[in-house]
Amino acid sequence: MTDTRRRDLLKLGGLAAGAIALPPSIGRALAIAPSRRTGTIKDVRHIVILMQENRSFDHYFGTLKGVRGFGERHTVPLPGDQPVWSQSNGVRPLPPFHLDTERTNALKVPGTPHSFADAQAAWNQGRFGLWPKFKTDYSMGYYKRGDIPFQFALAEAFTICDAYFCSVTSGTDPNRVVFWSGAGFDPEQRAQGINCRDTHSEPNNLRCWVKGALPEPGYTYAGNALAWKTIPEVLQDAGVDWKIYQDPNDNWTGAMHGGLAFKGFRETRPGEPLYERGMRHWSLDQFAQDVRDGTLPAVSWVLPPKEKSEHPGASTPIEGAAFTAQVLDALTANPELWSGTVFFQTFDENDGQFDHVPPPAPPSYRPDGSLAGDATFDLAGHYFDDHADQYLSRDDTASGNIRPFGLGPRVPMYVVSPWSRGGWVNSEVFDHTSVGQFLEKRFGVTIPGISPWHRAMCGDMTSCFDFTGAGDATALSLPDVSRAEAILAEHLARPKLLPPRAPQTVTQEAGIRRSRALPYRLHVDAAPAADGQGLVLGFVNDGTVGATFHVYDKRAPEALPRRYAVEAGKRLAGEWAPVDGQFDLVVFGPNGFVRGFRLAGGVASLPAVRLRDDPRRRSLTVALSGGEAVLGQDAYRRQADRTIRGDTRWSVADTANWYDFRLAAAGGELHFAGRLEDGRAGFSDPLMGSGDQAGLRQRQA
């Protein structure tokens, strides 16, 4: 093996010898403190946005330490009390498997189905279970650190979001329409309580796929134009400078440009601001020149060509990494400009790649037309009306023709800026409207497309930053991807990757990472129903943002999980009937929040227990009204079971605010897990992956 070939393989594999030093511009930028003038979001002078193609979070980062990945201990239950990893292709179970780039051509993994029909069927209205059946076996493949070293290094150097979801359970156009306008369905119809049909929404790829060329003869568009204003138009009206950097004839026939679905872009003409800023050829070289000259607009979108988009089957992670490196190198060539810049990079949708976290969404309709859940606000108009029954799979009978648009599965989101350095994870729920909400927060504009549900359930990205401090100056190395094409050519000569016949062991890297403070304070209370037979769960939100509670009935796995959308400062309640006289309900919320209610003797065995947190004291209180209970399986403290009575308070300060324990009384068992939020940054779940208390205490020290 030649020295050159060996070096190239090391670069591709991310081995120790392949951790190449950063280009000087990026190295300088990581050492430069943010430009702190007001200590607020107003210090952000430039926002640069890059949306790549079709990768799920688990597909890229399920093995990354310190994130909600394959080490998740409490997952969506499947029939037979199987974990969510046990997805079936219709013939046999197929858990996630490694895309081995060392021995196969797995860097160019085939694309998988990603339309509204197969995405709805795979999600199964929250029940999961048949992902590879509707998305093919390749949907369960994932990469490790050595396969995509650039992506891992970027996450280690800056901030990775592990609760960022695509907006629509579908493909590219539907999600880019949301990303560019804040909405995937007509805001005026939604305000009137009308669920959108395809004439006023984008359920599948249609409107952004153009024919023709610019400037001559011009684009020819498909489908009717959507009428509401895009984000560039909102910025234009407010006098905020913006530009789209693209080759309008090399943007995957328009698919990268979500604005092309809209009347404003379709009808603009040369000489008008929307055309000059958003339809002209503004190359990546021009982007780099604008950075050097200090003339970069306040808001910039960068559109990739097809071959550098990271889309499975058409592009690869290393080609996408090379494109990202170009953007970052251009941005950091002007350190003064970089000191006031935020760079968001995300992905429009997941392709068909599997992700295990249940996406927050408005509650689904059961086949009988009843709603599986509730919200503290009116949900009329937030659904897609497939009135002609033309967008759903014939095998998808989980619900009727009125479907939630999304949220869809998690996708990666890197937050790259001087205020987000240091290898953070942020676990607040975000989606494609969140970038729009960040623009609102920074420039004082209002994007009319963003729906009440999205505003309540999805954050505005500000929790990813510390604008008050100097930031973390730690500089990490990003692998060199300058020879991406040559490395890829050699890689693709390897044997074809085939999904395995036998299940593989799936693991996640050990270790924790710094975690941003989150705005959640959530509780679930349980009480007997008025009839003395049913069980009532009360969903309490004492936080400052809304949250979605997902409730699964393990004794009725065929039932749709219920979702409860609870705004900040509000509460909801739902009632369940026993199954064979028993209950076994599990509730999921953001960032590992879990509540379980297993009552073998029905509500008669329900302990009178109430759990509350005290952020100021970093402690929990279990209030037991009469009788006693056994506190056991305390996962973080590893101590013997103990009997408790009355009010029991204990600190979670020595477990980085994490807790996971069960209470048993009178034949019933309650499960409590999550992280107490006290307004301060902390650490990721020390029990994620194979982390342990020793590692946690070492980092805390």
XYZ file of C-alpha atoms in Angstrom:
701
model
C 0.000 0.000 0.000
C 1.408 3.391 -0.964
C 1.826 6.142 1.621
C -0.629 8.333 -0.289
C -3.298 5.614 -0.338
C -2.766 4.901 3.349
C -3.184 8.580 4.242
C -6.359 8.819 2.185
C -7.881 5.787 3.871
C -7.004 7.183 7.274
C -8.695 10.441 6.383
C -11.804 8.568 5.302
C -11.843 6.278 8.302
C -11.175 8.923 10.914
C -8.403 6.988 12.627
C -6.015 8.791 14.936
C -3.441 9.364 12.223
C -6.181 10.802 10.000
C -7.169 13.628 12.356
C -5.707 16.312 10.147
C -5.169 19.813 11.527
C -7.798 22.374 10.704
C -7.308 24.786 7.866
C -5.753 27.916 9.411
C -8.904 30.007 8.933
C -11.088 27.599 10.935
C -8.409 27.111 13.558
C -8.232 30.870 14.088
C -11.999 31.162 14.225
C -12.333 28.564 16.967
C -9.836 30.539 19.032
C -11.618 33.873 18.510
C -14.183 34.903 21.102
C -17.657 35.929 19.909
C -18.214 39.602 19.319
C -19.939 40.537 22.549
C -21.596 43.933 22.398
C -24.941 43.552 24.160
C -24.637 39.989 25.485
C -27.876 39.144 23.680
C -29.052 37.678 20.393
C -28.622 41.167 18.910
C -24.885 40.432 18.746
C -25.629 38.014 15.875
C -24.930 40.010 12.715
C -25.037 37.197 10.152
C -27.084 34.008 9.891
C -26.064 31.443 7.266
C -28.301 28.461 6.548
C -27.466 25.214 4.737
C -30.047 22.462 4.363
C -28.692 19.130 3.117
C -30.596 16.038 2.035
C -32.175 12.993 3.585
C -30.396 11.679 6.664
C -32.000 10.677 9.959
C -30.436 11.332 13.330
C -29.993 7.651 14.238
C -28.570 6.964 10.767
C -25.756 9.481 11.383
C -25.488 9.835 15.157
C -27.158 6.865 16.865
C -23.716 5.775 18.110
C -22.423 9.238 19.126
C -21.750 9.549 22.845
C -23.953 11.775 24.946
C -27.008 11.991 22.662
C -30.369 10.237 22.511
C -29.131 7.326 20.416
C -28.887 3.557 20.435
C -28.153 3.552 24.161
C -31.680 4.760 24.957
C -32.871 2.582 27.846
C -36.596 3.402 27.749
C -38.043 3.184 24.246
C -41.385 2.996 22.496
C -42.829 -0.456 23.249
C -43.673 -2.822 20.418
C -46.049 -5.806 20.659
C -44.695 -8.570 22.853
C -42.933 -5.930 24.974
C -40.186 -5.709 22.362
C -38.001 -2.580 22.168
C -38.381 -0.135 19.300
C -35.208 -1.506 17.653
C -37.008 -4.723 16.732
C -38.483 -3.395 13.484
C -39.859 -5.943 11.006
C -39.543 -6.025 7.235
C -42.739 -8.075 7.116
C -40.881 -11.378 7.210
C -38.366 -11.110 10.056
C -37.104 -8.616 12.614
C -34.359 -6.314 11.339
C -32.696 -4.186 14.016
C -30.300 -1.374 13.040
C -27.110 -2.584 11.328
C -23.722 -0.997 10.677
C -22.965 0.494 7.264
C -19.419 -0.805 7.163
C -17.406 1.585 4.994
C -14.135 -0.239 5.644
C -15.170 -3.432 3.872
C -18.035 -2.351 1.579
C -19.186 0.550 -0.570
C -21.564 1.694 2.192
C -20.689 5.390 1.844
C -23.040 5.459 -1.133
C -25.900 3.627 0.524
C -28.980 3.337 -1.716
C -31.846 5.756 -1.281
C -35.065 4.464 0.268
C -38.746 5.366 -0.227
C -39.661 8.761 1.250
C -43.119 9.843 0.167
C -46.112 10.763 2.314
C -47.607 7.274 1.922
C -44.637 5.151 3.002
C -43.570 7.655 5.666
C -47.029 7.627 7.262
C -47.112 3.830 7.086
C -43.662 3.407 8.664
C -44.428 5.884 11.449
C -47.683 3.962 11.972
C -49.208 6.955 13.808
C -46.582 6.471 16.509
C -46.716 2.688 16.860
C -43.631 2.056 14.669
C -42.874 -1.679 14.177
C -42.740 -2.066 10.374
C -40.178 0.505 9.285
C -38.144 -1.683 6.870
C -41.339 -3.162 5.448
C -42.295 0.221 4.022
C -38.792 1.711 3.659
C -36.721 -1.364 2.588
C -34.036 -3.123 4.611
C -31.517 -0.358 3.887
C -33.549 1.969 6.101
C -32.057 0.347 9.213
C -28.419 1.093 8.330
C -26.291 3.487 10.364
C -22.773 4.917 10.399
C -20.179 5.094 13.153
C -17.519 7.660 13.966
C -14.932 6.027 11.711
C -17.306 6.060 8.749
C -18.246 9.756 8.850
C -15.421 11.408 10.807
C -16.088 14.938 9.555
C -19.709 14.886 10.730
C -18.715 13.526 14.149
C -15.939 16.084 14.489
C -18.299 18.951 13.651
C -20.680 17.745 16.339
C -17.807 17.456 18.829
C -16.527 20.942 18.071
C -19.825 22.819 18.209
C -23.428 21.916 19.136
C -25.530 18.993 17.957
C -29.307 18.975 18.456
C -30.726 15.532 19.249
C -34.400 16.559 19.269
C -34.576 18.393 15.939
C -37.337 16.867 13.796
C -38.259 17.379 10.176
C -41.619 19.131 9.863
C -43.585 16.842 7.555
C -43.783 13.053 7.527
C -42.875 12.998 3.861
C -40.097 14.036 1.470
C -37.986 16.941 0.245
C -40.485 19.472 -1.133
C -42.917 19.300 1.789
C -40.127 19.973 4.266
C -38.371 22.652 2.224
C -41.687 24.439 1.782
C -41.944 24.611 5.584
C -38.292 25.602 5.954
C -38.676 28.506 3.513
C -42.080 29.758 4.655
C -42.811 28.458 8.152
C -45.787 26.416 6.954
C -46.589 23.359 4.895
C -50.295 24.176 4.777
C -52.179 27.403 4.065
C -52.142 29.656 7.169
C -55.405 31.338 6.175
C -57.247 28.040 5.865
C -55.694 26.848 9.111
C -56.909 30.001 10.869
C -60.420 29.202 9.639
C -60.157 25.662 11.009
C -60.023 24.068 7.539
C -57.743 21.050 7.123
C -55.738 21.534 3.924
C -56.016 19.475 0.791
C -53.263 19.181 -1.790
C -54.305 22.386 -3.570
C -53.198 24.393 -0.523
C -50.385 22.197 0.809
C -47.458 20.083 -0.372
C -47.842 16.433 0.767
C -45.379 15.084 -1.833
C -42.671 16.387 -4.148
C -44.258 18.537 -6.845
C -43.968 22.312 -6.864
C -40.194 22.806 -6.495
C -39.227 20.529 -9.394
C -38.898 22.874 -12.340
C -38.086 22.617 -16.027
C -36.234 25.122 -18.134
C -33.365 27.378 -17.125
C -32.649 30.880 -15.866
C -32.448 33.501 -17.175
C -33.654 32.096 -20.504
C -36.090 30.612 -21.290
C -37.108 30.670 -17.613
C -38.565 28.079 -15.290
C -41.715 26.082 -15.983
C -43.474 25.141 -12.753
C -45.606 22.181 -11.658
C -48.754 22.559 -9.584
C -50.540 25.705 -8.523
C -48.536 28.331 -6.658
C -48.853 28.517 -2.883
C -49.991 31.965 -1.852
C -48.607 32.776 1.586
C -45.416 34.768 2.071
C -42.035 33.094 2.267
C -39.413 34.009 4.854
C -37.299 35.940 2.291
C -40.362 38.075 1.519
C -40.954 38.705 5.225
C -37.322 39.795 5.603
C -37.545 41.937 2.468
C -40.630 43.738 3.792
C -38.811 44.408 7.071
C -35.709 45.793 5.373
C -33.478 42.883 6.420
C -30.730 42.161 3.890
C -30.726 38.581 2.524
C -29.500 36.486 -0.382
C -29.668 32.933 -1.724
C -26.303 31.594 -2.908
C -26.972 29.025 -5.620
C -26.565 28.082 -9.229
C -30.220 28.250 -10.334
C -29.468 25.709 -13.049
C -27.600 23.303 -10.756
C -29.836 23.081 -7.687
C -31.250 19.616 -8.421
C -33.785 21.060 -10.915
C -35.060 23.472 -8.292
C -35.640 20.948 -5.502
C -33.191 22.645 -3.140
C -35.134 25.932 -3.336
C -38.345 25.715 -1.331
C -39.342 29.203 -2.411
C -40.119 27.976 -5.933
C -43.429 26.563 -4.715
C -44.704 30.079 -3.996
C -46.443 32.808 -5.955
C -43.923 35.457 -4.875
C -40.930 33.679 -6.396
C -42.794 32.372 -9.427
C -44.030 35.809 -10.453
C -40.938 37.885 -9.689
C -39.021 39.321 -12.617
C -35.435 40.497 -13.264
C -34.720 43.780 -11.555
C -37.064 43.062 -8.643
C -35.479 42.336 -5.231
C -36.929 38.838 -4.926
C -35.465 37.861 -8.295
C -32.104 39.563 -7.867
C -31.509 38.147 -4.383
C -33.245 34.801 -4.716
C -33.159 33.651 -8.352
C -29.850 34.869 -9.731
C -26.654 32.827 -9.917
C -24.742 33.660 -6.740
C -21.927 31.127 -6.541
C -20.041 29.778 -3.549
C -17.067 31.776 -4.825
C -19.202 34.915 -4.630
C -20.242 33.890 -1.110
C -16.573 33.659 -0.134
C -15.872 37.036 -1.752
C -18.762 38.672 0.116
C -17.363 37.286 3.383
C -13.900 38.633 2.645
C -15.315 42.026 1.639
C -17.549 42.211 4.700
C -20.647 42.516 2.504
C -22.329 39.257 3.481
C -26.079 39.848 3.992
C -27.688 39.509 7.399
C -29.353 36.249 6.277
C -27.915 33.885 3.659
C -29.097 30.549 2.329
C -26.572 28.279 0.592
C -28.002 25.658 -1.780
C -25.966 22.563 -2.665
C -25.829 20.893 -6.055
C -27.183 17.371 -6.248
C -23.765 15.696 -6.064
C -22.858 17.461 -2.796
C -26.255 17.282 -1.091
C -25.586 14.074 0.949
C -28.747 12.519 -0.552
C -28.434 8.695 -0.362
C -27.867 7.172 -3.770
C -26.981 10.501 -5.369
C -24.351 11.814 -2.975
C -22.324 10.627 0.000
C -21.397 11.856 3.480
C -17.861 12.661 2.376
C -19.044 14.763 -0.575
C -21.406 16.602 1.738
C -18.572 17.079 4.214
C -16.418 18.609 1.497
C -19.188 21.070 0.640
C -19.718 21.993 4.296
C -15.976 22.474 4.695
C -16.027 24.897 1.756
C -18.780 26.942 3.396
C -17.024 26.978 6.779
C -13.662 27.831 5.254
C -15.243 30.722 3.381
C -17.033 31.983 6.491
C -13.971 31.890 8.704
C -11.673 33.642 6.233
C -12.857 36.869 7.859
C -12.459 36.330 11.630
C -14.179 39.606 12.485
C -17.240 38.610 10.483
C -17.177 35.078 11.916
C -17.219 36.482 15.453
C -20.787 37.643 14.812
C -22.079 34.726 12.710
C -24.390 31.763 13.307
C -24.267 28.869 10.825
C -27.187 26.421 10.891
C -26.815 23.146 8.996
C -29.618 20.624 8.949
C -31.322 18.115 6.627
C -34.726 18.436 5.020
C -35.963 14.946 5.868
C -34.824 11.482 6.813
C -35.143 9.748 3.419
C -36.424 6.398 4.694
C -33.714 6.083 7.324
C -34.960 4.830 10.686
C -35.113 6.959 13.814
C -36.354 5.615 17.138
C -37.652 8.733 18.928
C -41.422 9.268 18.575
C -41.903 12.617 16.832
C -44.177 15.141 18.530
C -47.278 15.673 16.416
C -50.899 16.647 16.888
C -52.863 13.626 18.109
C -53.866 11.144 15.430
C -57.416 10.200 14.562
C -58.412 6.630 15.335
C -60.098 4.656 12.536
C -63.444 5.391 14.204
C -62.842 9.145 13.902
C -62.117 9.855 17.570
C -58.984 11.751 18.556
C -56.163 9.829 20.263
C -55.137 12.604 22.628
C -55.822 16.288 23.120
C -54.303 19.766 23.210
C -54.697 22.890 25.304
C -55.599 24.817 22.134
C -57.743 24.314 19.057
C -56.210 21.876 16.549
C -58.723 22.470 13.768
C -56.899 23.145 10.512
C -53.627 21.478 11.523
C -54.212 18.268 9.518
C -53.938 17.043 5.937
C -57.230 16.060 4.324
C -56.601 13.227 1.859
C -60.213 13.482 0.735
C -59.674 11.515 -2.475
C -57.677 8.786 -0.706
C -54.744 9.157 -3.119
C -51.790 9.833 -0.810
C -51.926 6.866 1.587
C -50.672 3.305 1.301
C -53.318 0.615 0.834
C -51.626 -1.255 3.699
C -51.883 1.717 6.075
C -55.084 1.278 8.063
C -53.838 2.789 11.330
C -55.999 5.865 10.812
C -58.427 7.421 8.369
C -57.816 10.024 5.674
C -57.253 12.951 8.048
C -53.579 12.780 9.034
C -51.105 14.936 10.953
C -48.569 16.490 8.574
C -45.832 15.870 11.154
C -43.515 16.326 12.880
C -41.532 13.687 11.079
C -38.424 11.786 12.239
C -35.365 13.441 13.756
C -32.693 14.799 11.443
C -29.242 16.145 12.360
C -28.874 19.849 13.140
C -25.437 21.377 13.743
C -25.354 24.806 15.356
C -21.971 26.265 14.437
C -20.997 29.641 15.860
C -18.643 31.294 18.340
C -21.497 31.067 20.895
C -22.054 27.320 20.417
C -18.515 25.914 20.519
C -17.420 23.153 22.846
C -19.160 19.903 21.982
C -22.629 20.603 23.394
C -25.860 18.678 22.955
C -29.179 20.482 22.968
C -32.279 18.364 23.574
C -35.060 20.914 23.236
C -37.683 19.959 20.642
C -37.064 21.843 17.380
C -38.216 21.525 13.797
C -37.798 23.450 10.540
C -39.990 26.283 11.852
C -37.450 26.788 14.660
C -34.917 28.436 12.347
C -37.685 30.797 11.252
C -38.496 31.494 14.895
C -34.827 32.306 15.495
C -34.989 34.839 12.650
C -38.101 36.317 14.256
C -36.319 36.603 17.577
C -33.251 38.243 16.060
C -34.898 40.705 13.655
C -38.236 41.400 15.320
C -40.274 40.104 12.367
C -43.320 37.835 12.335
C -43.523 34.881 9.949
C -47.268 34.435 9.437
C -47.004 30.845 8.242
C -45.853 29.330 11.546
C -48.843 27.600 13.118
C -49.993 27.787 16.754
C -49.053 24.126 17.225
C -45.501 24.671 15.968
C -45.075 27.822 18.044
C -46.209 25.999 21.163
C -44.363 22.697 20.686
C -41.137 23.682 18.867
C -38.433 25.960 20.271
C -36.734 28.953 18.663
C -33.114 27.650 18.772
C -32.002 30.303 21.294
C -31.297 27.678 23.964
C -28.387 26.470 21.787
C -26.388 29.606 22.590
C -24.795 31.427 25.484
C -24.786 35.035 24.333
C -23.690 36.325 27.736
C -20.306 34.602 27.896
C -17.107 34.437 25.928
C -17.769 30.948 24.598
C -15.542 27.899 24.698
C -12.249 28.439 22.892
C -11.430 24.723 22.722
C -10.229 23.943 19.214
C -10.827 20.448 17.824
C -9.565 19.016 14.547
C -11.874 18.431 11.625
C -10.683 15.675 9.293
C -9.351 16.820 5.945
C -11.873 16.223 3.155
C -10.024 18.066 0.415
C -9.509 14.841 -1.583
C -13.098 13.643 -1.177
C -13.605 12.699 -4.829
C -10.446 10.589 -5.066
C -11.132 8.863 -1.747
C -14.718 8.154 -2.761
C -13.736 6.682 -6.121
C -11.538 4.116 -4.408
C -14.179 3.405 -1.796
C -16.913 2.682 -4.343
C -14.824 -0.080 -5.899
C -15.380 -2.171 -2.766
C -18.009 -4.929 -2.537
C -21.635 -3.851 -2.437
C -23.168 -3.442 0.998
C -26.000 -5.904 1.662
C -28.300 -5.788 4.711
C -27.457 -8.614 7.127
C -29.533 -11.748 7.448
C -28.893 -12.083 11.184
C -29.459 -9.294 13.740
C -26.372 -7.344 14.780
C -25.531 -6.019 18.224
C -26.107 -2.276 18.369
C -24.155 -0.125 20.815
C -23.561 3.530 21.538
C -20.293 5.153 22.515
C -19.731 5.489 26.262
C -19.376 8.927 27.740
C -21.222 12.139 28.386
C -21.118 15.620 26.928
C -22.103 19.040 28.088
C -25.814 19.654 27.735
C -27.657 22.950 27.462
C -30.269 23.894 30.028
C -33.797 23.167 28.815
C -37.055 25.046 29.497
C -39.038 21.967 30.589
C -40.697 21.281 33.960
C -43.138 18.442 33.355
C -45.214 16.223 35.627
C -47.738 13.420 35.225
C -50.171 12.767 38.059
C -52.370 9.674 38.325
C -55.699 9.209 40.089
C -58.699 6.837 39.934
C -61.491 7.898 37.600
C -64.883 8.867 38.957
C -66.277 5.405 38.201
C -63.622 3.773 40.376
C -62.478 1.624 37.448
C -60.631 3.880 35.028
C -57.305 5.674 35.469
C -56.913 9.407 34.931
C -53.520 10.857 34.015
C -52.969 14.565 34.491
C -50.314 16.194 32.246
C -48.841 19.242 33.950
C -46.514 21.742 32.262
C -44.801 24.088 34.734
C -42.099 24.999 32.197
C -41.763 27.994 29.916
C -42.402 26.223 26.593
C -44.974 23.727 25.406
C -44.402 19.976 25.392
C -45.919 16.839 23.905
C -46.658 13.836 26.128
C -46.787 10.470 24.290
C -48.777 7.736 26.076
C -48.458 4.051 25.132
C -50.707 1.322 26.549
C -48.509 -1.774 26.778
C -51.556 -3.947 27.464
C -53.186 -2.763 24.228
C -50.300 -2.435 21.733
C -52.726 -2.366 18.824
C -54.202 0.906 20.121
C -52.841 4.179 18.793
C -50.597 5.969 21.275
C -52.178 9.143 22.554
C -50.454 12.514 22.297
C -51.192 15.457 24.560
C -49.945 18.912 23.497
C -49.707 21.042 26.641
C -48.746 24.697 26.471
C -46.517 26.304 29.092
C -48.316 26.844 32.372
C -51.259 24.598 31.453
C -52.472 21.063 32.078
C -54.619 18.389 30.456
C -56.138 15.105 31.576
C -56.957 11.824 29.858
C -58.719 8.677 31.037
C -57.914 5.001 30.346
C -59.999 1.903 30.908
C -58.365 -1.218 32.367
C -57.448 -4.157 30.146
C -58.312 -7.425 31.905
C -58.534 -5.410 35.109
C -54.964 -4.058 34.818
C -53.024 -1.031 33.602
C -49.572 -0.743 32.079
C -49.118 2.766 30.681
C -45.851 4.480 29.804
C -45.530 8.201 29.110
C -42.666 9.769 27.128
C -41.656 13.415 27.017
C -38.564 15.328 25.875
C -34.993 14.396 26.838
C -35.609 11.045 28.498
C -38.714 12.071 30.473
C -40.577 8.859 31.362
C -43.486 8.028 33.640
C -44.828 4.499 34.023
C -48.002 3.227 35.690
C -48.216 -0.559 36.095
C -51.194 -1.554 38.228
C -51.790 -5.296 38.425
C -54.774 -4.809 40.695
C -56.385 -1.981 38.763
C -56.786 1.457 40.325
C -57.174 -0.174 43.743
C -53.406 -0.766 43.703
C -52.544 2.823 42.780
C -50.235 4.387 45.365
C -51.245 7.931 46.290
C -47.986 9.446 45.022
C -47.112 12.875 43.699
C -43.634 13.755 42.384
C -42.481 17.350 42.156
C -39.128 19.022 41.575
C -37.401 21.876 43.376
C -34.979 23.473 40.887
C -33.577 25.880 43.458
C -32.486 23.032 45.727
C -31.787 20.604 42.852
C -33.972 18.035 44.556
C -37.066 15.899 44.078
C -39.906 15.303 46.514
C -42.077 12.197 46.509
C -45.233 12.927 48.452
C -46.908 9.728 49.671
C -50.419 10.260 51.020
C -50.901 7.505 53.585
C -49.243 4.123 53.706
C -45.770 3.352 52.478
C -43.960 2.385 49.311
C -40.700 0.714 48.371
C -38.245 2.825 46.402
C -36.271 0.450 44.194
C -34.246 0.128 40.991
C -32.722 3.542 41.576
C -30.563 3.441 38.442
C -28.259 6.371 39.242
C -27.695 5.772 42.945
C -27.232 1.998 42.869
C -28.434 1.489 46.402
C -30.594 -1.103 48.110
C -34.385 -0.850 48.004
C -35.815 1.201 50.853
C -39.232 1.842 52.325
C -40.451 5.443 52.334
C -43.394 7.198 54.022
C -44.853 10.681 53.836
C -42.728 13.241 51.988
C -39.303 12.086 50.879
C -36.845 14.593 49.474
C -33.452 13.853 48.001
C -30.882 15.728 46.021
C -30.047 14.952 42.398
C -27.029 17.270 42.360
C -24.582 14.368 42.543
C -26.190 12.649 39.540
C -26.062 15.704 37.240
C -29.794 16.207 37.965
C -30.734 12.838 36.413
C -33.051 10.338 38.131
C -34.571 6.951 37.304
C -36.389 4.975 39.996
C -39.494 2.909 40.671
C -41.959 2.899 43.534
C -43.860 -0.238 44.499
C -46.883 -0.323 46.774
C -49.954 -2.535 47.129
C -49.143 -4.470 43.978
C -48.681 -1.363 41.861
C -45.467 0.058 40.412
C -44.740 3.611 39.307
C -41.711 4.582 37.226
C -40.104 8.050 37.217
C -37.155 9.038 34.996
C -35.789 12.229 33.520
C -33.662 15.266 34.274
C -34.493 18.037 36.700
C -34.046 21.393 34.965
C -32.700 24.189 37.158
C -31.849 26.758 34.520
C -28.190 25.786 34.376
C -26.217 23.867 31.788
C -25.322 20.342 32.790
C -24.415 16.993 31.291
C -26.100 14.459 29.066
C -27.596 11.312 30.547
C -24.679 9.438 32.170
C -26.473 6.105 31.639
C -26.868 6.637 27.904
C -24.763 4.105 26.055
C -22.436 2.366 28.495
C -21.521 5.410 30.574
C -21.303 5.072 34.327
C -21.155 7.074 37.528
C -17.368 7.087 37.540
C -17.299 8.886 34.212
C -19.925 11.337 35.409
C -18.062 12.223 38.600
C -14.785 12.585 36.729
C -16.355 15.179 34.407
C -18.073 16.997 37.293
C -14.768 17.252 39.152
